[in-house]
Coordinates of C-alpha atoms in Angstrom, one line a residue:
X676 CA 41.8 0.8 12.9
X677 CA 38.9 3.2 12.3
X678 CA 41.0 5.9 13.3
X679 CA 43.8 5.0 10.7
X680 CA 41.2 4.7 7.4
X681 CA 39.9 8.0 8.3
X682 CA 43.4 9.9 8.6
X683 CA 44.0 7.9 4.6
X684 CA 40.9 9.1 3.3
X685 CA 41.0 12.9 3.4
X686 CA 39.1 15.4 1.6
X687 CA 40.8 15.2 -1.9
X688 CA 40.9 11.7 -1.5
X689 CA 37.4 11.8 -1.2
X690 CA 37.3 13.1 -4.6
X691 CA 39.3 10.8 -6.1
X692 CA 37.0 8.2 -4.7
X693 CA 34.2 9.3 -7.0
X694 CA 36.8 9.4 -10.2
X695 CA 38.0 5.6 -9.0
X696 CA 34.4 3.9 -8.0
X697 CA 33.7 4.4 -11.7
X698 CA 35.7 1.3 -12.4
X699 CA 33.5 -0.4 -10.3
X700 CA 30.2 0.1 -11.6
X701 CA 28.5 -1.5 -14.8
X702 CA 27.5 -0.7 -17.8
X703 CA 31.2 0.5 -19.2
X704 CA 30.2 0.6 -23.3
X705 CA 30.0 4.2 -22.8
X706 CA 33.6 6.6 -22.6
X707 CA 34.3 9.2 -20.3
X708 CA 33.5 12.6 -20.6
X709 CA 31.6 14.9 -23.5
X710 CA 28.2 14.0 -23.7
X711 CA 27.5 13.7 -20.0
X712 CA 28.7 17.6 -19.3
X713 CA 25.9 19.5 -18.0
X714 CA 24.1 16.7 -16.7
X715 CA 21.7 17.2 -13.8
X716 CA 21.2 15.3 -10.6
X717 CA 18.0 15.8 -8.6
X718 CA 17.1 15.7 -4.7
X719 CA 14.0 14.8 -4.1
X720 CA 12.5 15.2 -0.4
X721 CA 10.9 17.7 2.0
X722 CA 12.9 21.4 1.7
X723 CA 10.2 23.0 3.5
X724 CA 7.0 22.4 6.0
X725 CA 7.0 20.7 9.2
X726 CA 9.0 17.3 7.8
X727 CA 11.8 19.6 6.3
X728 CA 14.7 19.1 8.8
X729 CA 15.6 15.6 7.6
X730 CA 15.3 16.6 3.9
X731 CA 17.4 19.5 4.5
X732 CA 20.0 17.2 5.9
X733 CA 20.2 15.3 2.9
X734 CA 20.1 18.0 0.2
X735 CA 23.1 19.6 2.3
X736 CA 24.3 16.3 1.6
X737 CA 23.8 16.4 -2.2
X738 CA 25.1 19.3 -2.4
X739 CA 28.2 18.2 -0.6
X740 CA 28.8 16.0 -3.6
X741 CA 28.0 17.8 -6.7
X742 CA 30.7 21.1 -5.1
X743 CA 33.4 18.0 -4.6
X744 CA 33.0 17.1 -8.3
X745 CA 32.4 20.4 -10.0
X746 CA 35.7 21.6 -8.0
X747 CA 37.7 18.6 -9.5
X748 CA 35.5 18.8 -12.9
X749 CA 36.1 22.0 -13.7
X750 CA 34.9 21.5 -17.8
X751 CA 32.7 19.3 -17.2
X752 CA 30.5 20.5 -14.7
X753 CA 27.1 18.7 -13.2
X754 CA 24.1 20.9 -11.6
X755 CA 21.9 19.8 -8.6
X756 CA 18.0 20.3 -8.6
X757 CA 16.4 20.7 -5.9
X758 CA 12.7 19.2 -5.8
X759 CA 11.0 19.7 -2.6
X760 CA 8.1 17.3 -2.1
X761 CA 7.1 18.9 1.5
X762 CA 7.3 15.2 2.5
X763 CA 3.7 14.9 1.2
X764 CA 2.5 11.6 -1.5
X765 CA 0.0 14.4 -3.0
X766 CA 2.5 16.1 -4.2
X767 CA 5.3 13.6 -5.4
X768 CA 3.7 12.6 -9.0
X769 CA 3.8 16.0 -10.1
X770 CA 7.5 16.8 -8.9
X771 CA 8.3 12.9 -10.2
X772 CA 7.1 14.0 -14.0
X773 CA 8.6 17.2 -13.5
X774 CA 11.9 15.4 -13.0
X775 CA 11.5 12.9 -15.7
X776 CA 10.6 15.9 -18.5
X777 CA 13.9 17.6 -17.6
X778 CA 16.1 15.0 -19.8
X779 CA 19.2 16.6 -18.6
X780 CA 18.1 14.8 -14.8
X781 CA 20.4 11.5 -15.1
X782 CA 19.5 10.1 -11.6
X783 CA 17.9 11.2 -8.3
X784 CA 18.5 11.2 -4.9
X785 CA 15.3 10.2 -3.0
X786 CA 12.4 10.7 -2.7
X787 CA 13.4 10.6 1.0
X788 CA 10.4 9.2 2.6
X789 CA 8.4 5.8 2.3
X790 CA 5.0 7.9 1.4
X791 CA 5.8 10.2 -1.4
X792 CA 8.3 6.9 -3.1
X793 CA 4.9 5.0 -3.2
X794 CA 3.4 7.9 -5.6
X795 CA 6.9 9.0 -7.2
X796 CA 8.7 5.6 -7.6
X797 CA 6.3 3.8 -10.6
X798 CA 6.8 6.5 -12.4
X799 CA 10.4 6.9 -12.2
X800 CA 10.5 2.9 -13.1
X801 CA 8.1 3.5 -16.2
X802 CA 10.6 6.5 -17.0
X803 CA 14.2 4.5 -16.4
X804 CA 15.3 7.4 -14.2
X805 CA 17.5 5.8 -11.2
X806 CA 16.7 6.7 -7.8
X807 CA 18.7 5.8 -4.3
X808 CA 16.8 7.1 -1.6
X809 CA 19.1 8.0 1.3
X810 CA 16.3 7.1 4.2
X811 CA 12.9 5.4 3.1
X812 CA 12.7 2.5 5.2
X813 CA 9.2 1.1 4.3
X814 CA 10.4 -2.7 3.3
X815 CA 7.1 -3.2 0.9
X816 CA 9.5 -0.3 -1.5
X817 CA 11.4 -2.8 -2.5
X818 CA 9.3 -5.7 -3.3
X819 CA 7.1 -3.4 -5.8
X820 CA 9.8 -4.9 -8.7
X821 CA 10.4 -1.1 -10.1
X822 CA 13.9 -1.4 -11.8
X823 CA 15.1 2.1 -10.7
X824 CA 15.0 1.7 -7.1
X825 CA 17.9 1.5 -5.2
X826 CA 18.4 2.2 -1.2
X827 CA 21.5 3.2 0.7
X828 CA 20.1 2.4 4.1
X829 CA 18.5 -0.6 5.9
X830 CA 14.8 -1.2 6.1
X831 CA 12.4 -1.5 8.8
X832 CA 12.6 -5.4 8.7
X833 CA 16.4 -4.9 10.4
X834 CA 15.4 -1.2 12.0
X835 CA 11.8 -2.1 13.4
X836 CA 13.3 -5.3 15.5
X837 CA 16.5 -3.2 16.2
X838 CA 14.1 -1.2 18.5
X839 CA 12.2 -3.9 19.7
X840 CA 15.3 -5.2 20.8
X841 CA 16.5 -2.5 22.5
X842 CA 12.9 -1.7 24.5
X843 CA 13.5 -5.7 25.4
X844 CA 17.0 -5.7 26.6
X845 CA 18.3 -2.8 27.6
X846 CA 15.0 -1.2 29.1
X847 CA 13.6 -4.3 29.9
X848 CA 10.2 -3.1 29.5
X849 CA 7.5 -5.2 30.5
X850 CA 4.2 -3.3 29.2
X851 CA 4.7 -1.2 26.1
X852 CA 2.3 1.4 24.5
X853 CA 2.7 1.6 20.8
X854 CA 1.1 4.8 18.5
X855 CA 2.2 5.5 14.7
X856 CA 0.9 8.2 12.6
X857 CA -0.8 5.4 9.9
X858 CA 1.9 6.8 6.7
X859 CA 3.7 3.8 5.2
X860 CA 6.8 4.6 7.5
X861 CA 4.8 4.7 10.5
X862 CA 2.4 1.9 10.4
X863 CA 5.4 -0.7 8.8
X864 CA 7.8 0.8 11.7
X865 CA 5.4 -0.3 14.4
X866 CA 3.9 -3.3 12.9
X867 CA 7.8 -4.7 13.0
X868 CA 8.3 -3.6 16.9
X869 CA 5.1 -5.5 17.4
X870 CA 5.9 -8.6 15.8
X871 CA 9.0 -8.8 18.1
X872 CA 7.6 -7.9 21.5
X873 CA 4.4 -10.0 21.3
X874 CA 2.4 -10.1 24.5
X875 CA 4.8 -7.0 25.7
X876 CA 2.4 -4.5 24.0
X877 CA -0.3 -3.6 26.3
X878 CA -1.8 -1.2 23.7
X879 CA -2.2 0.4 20.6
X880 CA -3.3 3.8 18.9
X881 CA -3.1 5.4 15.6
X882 CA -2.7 9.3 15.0
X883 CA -2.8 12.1 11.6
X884 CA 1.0 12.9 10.7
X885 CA 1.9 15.8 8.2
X886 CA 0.8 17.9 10.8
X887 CA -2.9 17.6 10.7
X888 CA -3.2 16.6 14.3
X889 CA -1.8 18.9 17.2
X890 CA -4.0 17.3 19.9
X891 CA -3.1 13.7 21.6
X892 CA -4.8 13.8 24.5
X893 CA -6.9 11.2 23.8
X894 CA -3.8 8.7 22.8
X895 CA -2.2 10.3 26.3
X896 CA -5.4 8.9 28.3
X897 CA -5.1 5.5 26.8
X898 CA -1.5 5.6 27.5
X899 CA -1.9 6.7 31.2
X900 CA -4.1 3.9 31.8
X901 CA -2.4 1.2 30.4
X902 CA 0.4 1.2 32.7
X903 CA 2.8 1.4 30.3
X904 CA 6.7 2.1 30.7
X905 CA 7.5 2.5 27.2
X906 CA 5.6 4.1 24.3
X907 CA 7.2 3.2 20.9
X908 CA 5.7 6.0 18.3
X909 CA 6.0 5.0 14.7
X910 CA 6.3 8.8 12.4
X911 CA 8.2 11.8 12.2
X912 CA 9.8 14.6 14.8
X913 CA 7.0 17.1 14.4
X914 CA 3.8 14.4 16.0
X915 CA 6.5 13.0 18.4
X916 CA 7.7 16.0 20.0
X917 CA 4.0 16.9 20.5
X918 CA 3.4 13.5 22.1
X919 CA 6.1 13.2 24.5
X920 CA 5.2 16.8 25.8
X921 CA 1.4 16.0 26.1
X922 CA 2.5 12.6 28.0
X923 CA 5.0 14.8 30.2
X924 CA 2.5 17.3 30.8
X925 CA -0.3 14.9 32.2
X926 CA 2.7 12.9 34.3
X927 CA 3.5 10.3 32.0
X928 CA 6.6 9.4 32.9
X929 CA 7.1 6.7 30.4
X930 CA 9.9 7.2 28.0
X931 CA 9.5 7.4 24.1
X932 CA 11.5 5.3 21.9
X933 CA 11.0 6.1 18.3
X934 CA 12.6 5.5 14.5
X935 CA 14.7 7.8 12.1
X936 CA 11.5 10.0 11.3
X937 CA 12.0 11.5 14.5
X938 CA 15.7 11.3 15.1
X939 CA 16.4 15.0 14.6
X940 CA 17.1 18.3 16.8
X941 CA 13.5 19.2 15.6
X942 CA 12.1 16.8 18.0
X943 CA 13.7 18.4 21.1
X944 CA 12.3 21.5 19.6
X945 CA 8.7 20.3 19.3
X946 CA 8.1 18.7 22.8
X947 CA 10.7 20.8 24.6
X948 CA 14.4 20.1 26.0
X949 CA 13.1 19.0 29.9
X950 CA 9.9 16.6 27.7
X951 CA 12.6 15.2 25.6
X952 CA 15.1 14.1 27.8
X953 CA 15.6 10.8 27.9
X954 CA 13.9 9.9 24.9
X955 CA 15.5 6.7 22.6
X956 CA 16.1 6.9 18.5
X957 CA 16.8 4.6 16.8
X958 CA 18.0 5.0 13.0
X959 CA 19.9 2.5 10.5
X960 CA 22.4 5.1 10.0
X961 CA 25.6 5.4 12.1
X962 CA 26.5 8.7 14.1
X963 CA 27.8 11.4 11.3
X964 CA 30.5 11.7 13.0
X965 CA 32.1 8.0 12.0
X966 CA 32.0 9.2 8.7
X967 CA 35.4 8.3 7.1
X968 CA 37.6 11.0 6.1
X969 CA 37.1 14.9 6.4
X970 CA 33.0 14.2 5.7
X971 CA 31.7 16.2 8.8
X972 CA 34.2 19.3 8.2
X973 CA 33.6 19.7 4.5
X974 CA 29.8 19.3 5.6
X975 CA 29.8 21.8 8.0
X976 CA 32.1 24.2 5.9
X977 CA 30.0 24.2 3.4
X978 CA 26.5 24.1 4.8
X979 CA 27.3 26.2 8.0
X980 CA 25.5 23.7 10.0
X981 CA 27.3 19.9 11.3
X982 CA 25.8 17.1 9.1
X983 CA 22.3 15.1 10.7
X984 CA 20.6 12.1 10.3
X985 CA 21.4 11.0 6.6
X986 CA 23.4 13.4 5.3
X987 CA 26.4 11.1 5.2
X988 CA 24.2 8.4 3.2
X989 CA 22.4 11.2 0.9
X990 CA 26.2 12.2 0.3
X991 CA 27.2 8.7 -0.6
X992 CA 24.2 8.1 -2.7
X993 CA 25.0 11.4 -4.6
X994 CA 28.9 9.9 -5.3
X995 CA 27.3 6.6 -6.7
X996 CA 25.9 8.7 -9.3
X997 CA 28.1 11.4 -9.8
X998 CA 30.5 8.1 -10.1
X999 CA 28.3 7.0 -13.3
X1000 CA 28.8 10.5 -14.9
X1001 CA 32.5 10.7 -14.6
X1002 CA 32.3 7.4 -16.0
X1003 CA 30.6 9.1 -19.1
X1004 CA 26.9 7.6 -18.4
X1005 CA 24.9 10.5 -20.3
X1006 CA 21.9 8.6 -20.6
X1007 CA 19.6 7.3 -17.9
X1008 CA 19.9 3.8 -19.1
X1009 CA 23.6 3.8 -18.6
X1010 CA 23.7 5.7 -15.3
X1011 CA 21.1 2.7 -14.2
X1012 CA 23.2 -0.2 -15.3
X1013 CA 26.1 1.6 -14.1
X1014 CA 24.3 1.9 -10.4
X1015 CA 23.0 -1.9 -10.7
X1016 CA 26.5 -3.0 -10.8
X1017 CA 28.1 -0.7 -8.4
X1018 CA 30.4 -1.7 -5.8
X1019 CA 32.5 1.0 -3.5
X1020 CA 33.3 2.1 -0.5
X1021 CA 31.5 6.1 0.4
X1022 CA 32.0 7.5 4.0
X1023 CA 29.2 6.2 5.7
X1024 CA 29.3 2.5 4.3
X1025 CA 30.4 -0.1 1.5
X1026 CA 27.9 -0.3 -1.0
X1027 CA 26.4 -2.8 -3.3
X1028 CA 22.7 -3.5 -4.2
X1029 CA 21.2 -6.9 -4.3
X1030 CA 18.5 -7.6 -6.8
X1031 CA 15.6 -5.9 -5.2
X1032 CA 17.6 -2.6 -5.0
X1033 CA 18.5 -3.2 -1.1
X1034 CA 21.6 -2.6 0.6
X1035 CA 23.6 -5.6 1.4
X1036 CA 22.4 -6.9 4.4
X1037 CA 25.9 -7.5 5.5
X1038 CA 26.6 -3.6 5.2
X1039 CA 23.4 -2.4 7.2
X1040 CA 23.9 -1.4 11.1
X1041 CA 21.1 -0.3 13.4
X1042 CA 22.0 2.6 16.1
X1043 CA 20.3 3.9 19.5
X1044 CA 20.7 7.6 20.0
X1045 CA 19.5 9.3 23.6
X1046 CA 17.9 12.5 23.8
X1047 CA 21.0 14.2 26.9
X1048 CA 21.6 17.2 27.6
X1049 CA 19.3 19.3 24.9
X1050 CA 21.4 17.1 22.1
X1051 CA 20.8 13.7 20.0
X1052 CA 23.7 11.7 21.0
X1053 CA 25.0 8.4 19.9
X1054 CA 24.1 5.8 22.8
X1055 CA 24.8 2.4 20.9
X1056 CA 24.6 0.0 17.6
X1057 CA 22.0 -2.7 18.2
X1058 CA 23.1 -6.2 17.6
X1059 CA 20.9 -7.9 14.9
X1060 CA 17.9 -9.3 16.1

């Protein structure tokens, strides 16, 4: 069945989908066309320092979507900012105002990670400027009440037991070890893999993300000692990959399961392909290439590289607004009530928001990928806990 939607929704299809998903969203007072010409849309996320793989996934993404519409908009053309945040919360209220003072910015993409949307997201909500993050997970995002926030994935509340899950029933571990780098991802990621395997955790340990700490040998000793057979690391590629070769190098042989932060080829990259064997993702996104229609050729076409861990969603989340501006939303007040009542169908998932700005629960999945053969493959979805 799979097989047969993705043959009906091709590439210009695709298109289309953004022109008809109009019909579906809120807000209708305004007409289409005119005003809403030249309009801006903004991604918001890491573009460069040691986080930058996963934003670079999603701005590929982005960028996906606004070449898809200018191409069938040929007069009424949108433009795609670029905002790179480096991943860090120091530097997201700056590049947050900068985005609200550019009134031509109708809606954002982002910010892609849990840290830099607690110092970006109040002002966006103080602003009215809509914002679907394509991959920060941190639950607490959306129970802050800001108006404007809106996210295409699951949170950790369905990815954190996802992987507690999986360390219970399919590698049946019976002491696990578990480290996070103390960043709102992090600490909420591993807090939920706690809660579900209880007594199972034999240890814990906190480490410095954004690349302040290079050294883990002291987490290494405490995870040597324990006994443990799993070590469940809460934070992104760049710590991990130093972790799992500092365990490998003092004989640690147990494996690494870890969230979305670090489900990218970066990580094999950081601790090395003979390290990272073996190692378990997890992610609430599925594998890029289930994305419906020609997604994954048009991705690679135009971004010379095959799509990655959210660049399907950051895609989708781009067509929600895009949707709003073919609609003829040329204020930020319209494109938001146009995105609170959206309901369609992108490549990676069906998508309506319930009040809080979530996903539908019913639309969220959880997948394991495996660290074989130098490559991040798809292993399996998780059943809900």
């Amino acid at each position: 069945m799979r097989q047969r939607i993705a043959r009906t929704i091709g590439g210009v299809a695709l298109v289309a989908l953004v022109a008809s998903a109009a019909a579906c969203g809120g807000g209708g007072e305004e007409t289409a066309g005119g005003e809403a010409c030249g309009s801006k849309i903004a991604f918001f996320g890491a573009l460069t320092g040691s986080s930058a793989a996963l934003g670079i996934n999603e701005n590929n993404g982005v960028k996906l979507a606004v070449d898809k519409y200018n191409k069938a908009n040929p007069d009424c053309k949108v433009e795609q900012v670029e905002l790179d945040s480096q991943g860090s919360p120091d530097q997201a209220p700056q590049l947050a105002q900068r985005a609200i003072d550019d009134e031509k910015i109708l809606g954002i993409v982002g910010p892609a990670y849990s840290g830099e949307s607690e110092a970006a997201n109040p002002l966006f909500s103080e602003a009215g400027l809509v914002h679907i993050t394509a991959s920060a997970t941190n639950p607490t995002l959306a129970q802050q009440k800001w108006p404007t926030f809106f996210r295409a994935v699951g949170n950790d509340l369905s990815q954190g037991p996802a992987a507690g899950t999986y360390i219970k029933n399919v590698l049946k571990a019976e002491k696990v070890y578990v480290i996070d780098d103390q960043s709102a991802y992090g600490a909420g990621l591993s807090d939920e893999v706690k809660k579900l395997l209880g007594a199972t955790v034999v240890g814990t340990d906190k480490v410095q993300g954004e690349g302040k700490q290079t050294d883990f040998s002291a987490s290494v000793t405490k995870v040597k000692s324990s006994g443990a057979t799993v070590v469940f690391y809460g934070g992104y590629y760049q710590e991990a990959g130093l972790i799992r070769k500092q365990l490998t190098g003092a004989g640690v042989t147990a494996t690494l399961v870890a969230g979305d932060g670090v489900n990218d080829p970066a990580y094999i990259s950081s601790a090395g392909q003979t390290a990272a064997e073996g190692t378990i993702l997890t992610c609430p996104c599925q594998p890029a290439t289930r994305a419906k229609g020609t997604f994954a050729a048009d991705y690679q076409a135009l971004n010379g590289v095959a799509p990655g861990t959210y660049s399907d969603t950051a895609f989708d989340a781009a067509n929600i607004l895009l949707a709003g501006i073919k609609d003829g939303k040329s204020t930020r007040e319209g494109l938001l009530e146009f995105v609170k009542g959206y309901s369609g169908e992108g490549v990676s998932a069906t998508y309506k928001f319930t009040e809080t700005g979530e996903l539908d629960p019913a639309q969220v999945k959880v997948w394991a990928y495996k660290i074989q053969g130098g490559k991040v493959v798809p292993d399996q979805e998780i059943p809900k806990a």
